[in-house]
Coordinates of C-alpha atoms in Angstrom, one line a residue:
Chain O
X2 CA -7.7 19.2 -1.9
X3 CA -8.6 15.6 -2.7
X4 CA -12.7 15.7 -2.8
X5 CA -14.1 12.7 -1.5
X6 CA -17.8 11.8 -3.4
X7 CA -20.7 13.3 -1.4
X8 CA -23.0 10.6 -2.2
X9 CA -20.6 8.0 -1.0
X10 CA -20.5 9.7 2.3
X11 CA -24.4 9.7 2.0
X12 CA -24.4 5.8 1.6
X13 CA -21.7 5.8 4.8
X14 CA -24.1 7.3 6.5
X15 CA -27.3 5.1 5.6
X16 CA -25.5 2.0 6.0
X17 CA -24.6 2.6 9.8
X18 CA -28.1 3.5 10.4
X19 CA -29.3 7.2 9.4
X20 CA -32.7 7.3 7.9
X21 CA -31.8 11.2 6.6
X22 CA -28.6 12.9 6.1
X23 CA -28.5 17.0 5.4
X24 CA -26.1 17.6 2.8
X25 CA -23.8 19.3 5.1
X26 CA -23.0 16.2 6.6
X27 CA -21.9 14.6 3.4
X28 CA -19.3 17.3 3.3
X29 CA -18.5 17.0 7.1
X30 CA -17.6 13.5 6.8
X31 CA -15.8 14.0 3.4
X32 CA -13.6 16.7 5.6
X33 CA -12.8 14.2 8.2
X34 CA -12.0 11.2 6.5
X35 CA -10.0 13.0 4.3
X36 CA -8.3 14.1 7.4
X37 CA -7.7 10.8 8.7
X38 CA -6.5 9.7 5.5
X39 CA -3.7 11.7 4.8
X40 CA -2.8 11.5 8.4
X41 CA -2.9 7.5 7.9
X42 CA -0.3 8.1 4.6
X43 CA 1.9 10.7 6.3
X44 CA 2.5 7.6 9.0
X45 CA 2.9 5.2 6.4
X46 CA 5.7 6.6 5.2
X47 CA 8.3 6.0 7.7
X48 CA 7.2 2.1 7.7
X49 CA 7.6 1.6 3.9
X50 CA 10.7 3.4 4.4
X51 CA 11.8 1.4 7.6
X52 CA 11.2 -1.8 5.2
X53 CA 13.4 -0.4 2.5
X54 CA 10.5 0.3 0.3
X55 CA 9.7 3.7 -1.2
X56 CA 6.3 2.2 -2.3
X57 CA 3.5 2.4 0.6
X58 CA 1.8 -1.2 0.6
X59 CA -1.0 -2.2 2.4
X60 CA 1.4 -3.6 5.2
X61 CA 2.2 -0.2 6.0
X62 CA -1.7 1.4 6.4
X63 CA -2.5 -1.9 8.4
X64 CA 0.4 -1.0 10.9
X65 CA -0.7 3.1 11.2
X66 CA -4.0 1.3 12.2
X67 CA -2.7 -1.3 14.6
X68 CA -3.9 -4.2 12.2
X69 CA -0.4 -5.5 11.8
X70 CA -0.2 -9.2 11.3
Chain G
X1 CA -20.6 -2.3 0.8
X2 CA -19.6 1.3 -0.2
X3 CA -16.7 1.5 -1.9
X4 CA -14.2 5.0 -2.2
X5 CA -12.7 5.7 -5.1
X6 CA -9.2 4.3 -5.3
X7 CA -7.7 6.9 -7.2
X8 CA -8.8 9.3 -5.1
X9 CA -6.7 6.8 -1.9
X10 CA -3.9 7.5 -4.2
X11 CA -4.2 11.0 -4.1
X12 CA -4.6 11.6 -0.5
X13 CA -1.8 9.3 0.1
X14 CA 0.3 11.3 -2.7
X15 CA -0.8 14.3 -0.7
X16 CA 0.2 12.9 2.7
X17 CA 3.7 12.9 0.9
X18 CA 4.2 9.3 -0.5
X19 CA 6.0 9.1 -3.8
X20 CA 4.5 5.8 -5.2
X21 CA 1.5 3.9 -3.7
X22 CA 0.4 0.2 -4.5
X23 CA -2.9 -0.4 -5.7
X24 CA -3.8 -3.1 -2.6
X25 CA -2.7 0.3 0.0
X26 CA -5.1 2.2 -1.9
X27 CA -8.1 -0.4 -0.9
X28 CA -6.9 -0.7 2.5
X29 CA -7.3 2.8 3.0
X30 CA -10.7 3.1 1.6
X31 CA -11.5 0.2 3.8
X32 CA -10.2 2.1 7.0
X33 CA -11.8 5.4 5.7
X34 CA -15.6 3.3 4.7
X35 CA -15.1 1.7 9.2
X36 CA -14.0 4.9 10.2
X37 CA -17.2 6.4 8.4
X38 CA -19.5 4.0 9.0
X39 CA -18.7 4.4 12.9
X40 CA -19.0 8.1 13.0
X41 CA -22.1 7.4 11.1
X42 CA -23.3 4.9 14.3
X43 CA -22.3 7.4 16.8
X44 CA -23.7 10.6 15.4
X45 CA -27.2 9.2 15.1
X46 CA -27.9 9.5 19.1
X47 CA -26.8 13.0 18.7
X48 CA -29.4 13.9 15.8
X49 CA -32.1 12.0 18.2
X50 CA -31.2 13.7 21.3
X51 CA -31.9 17.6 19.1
X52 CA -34.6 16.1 18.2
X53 CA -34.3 15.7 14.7
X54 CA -34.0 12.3 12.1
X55 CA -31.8 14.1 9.8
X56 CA -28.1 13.8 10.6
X57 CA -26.5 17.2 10.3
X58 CA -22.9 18.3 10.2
X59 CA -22.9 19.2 13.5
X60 CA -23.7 15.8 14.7
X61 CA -20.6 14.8 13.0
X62 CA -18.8 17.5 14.6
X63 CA -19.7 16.6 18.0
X64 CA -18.4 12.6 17.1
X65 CA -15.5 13.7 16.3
X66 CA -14.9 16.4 18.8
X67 CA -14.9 19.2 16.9
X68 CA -17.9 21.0 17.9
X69 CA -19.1 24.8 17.9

């Protein structure tokens, strides 16, 4: 499994506001945005596809997120 | 601003089952995963407040995002 950098999620954490952050957390929010992101590239696939691409491109992540342009 | 590791994008999204991934998808997802983390960062701060405590733990993340005990 793809580990995410603890002390990145630590600086998540700080920069939306927390004044501490337990250790645990780190590796909660690693867990869940890891989640996310593989569930982001699993629905990228079919768009890349759709556009005759086997290459995922940032079009594809901004339209699994609804930031299409 | 925190930045995620771009290889480590490209490995989620490898995991997620793409074959080849473009470098500019692999900052868009660490973009989506820094908001996504930055928000359950926000949100989970009430939480820690309202068990009295200033530490953010894991299971403030886990009631964000639903998944609590």
């Amino acid at each position: 499994m793809t580990e995410l950098p603890k002390a990145t999620m630590g600086k998540l954490l700080k920069e939306a506001g927390a004044t501490r952050v337990s250790d645990d957390a780190k590796i909660e929010l690693a867990k869940v945005l890891e989640e996310i992101g593989e569930e982001v590239g699993r629905q990228s696939i079919p768009f890349a596809k759709h556009a005759g691409r086997k290459t995922i491109k940032a079009r594809d992540i901004k339209l699994v997120i609804g930031k299409d342009e």
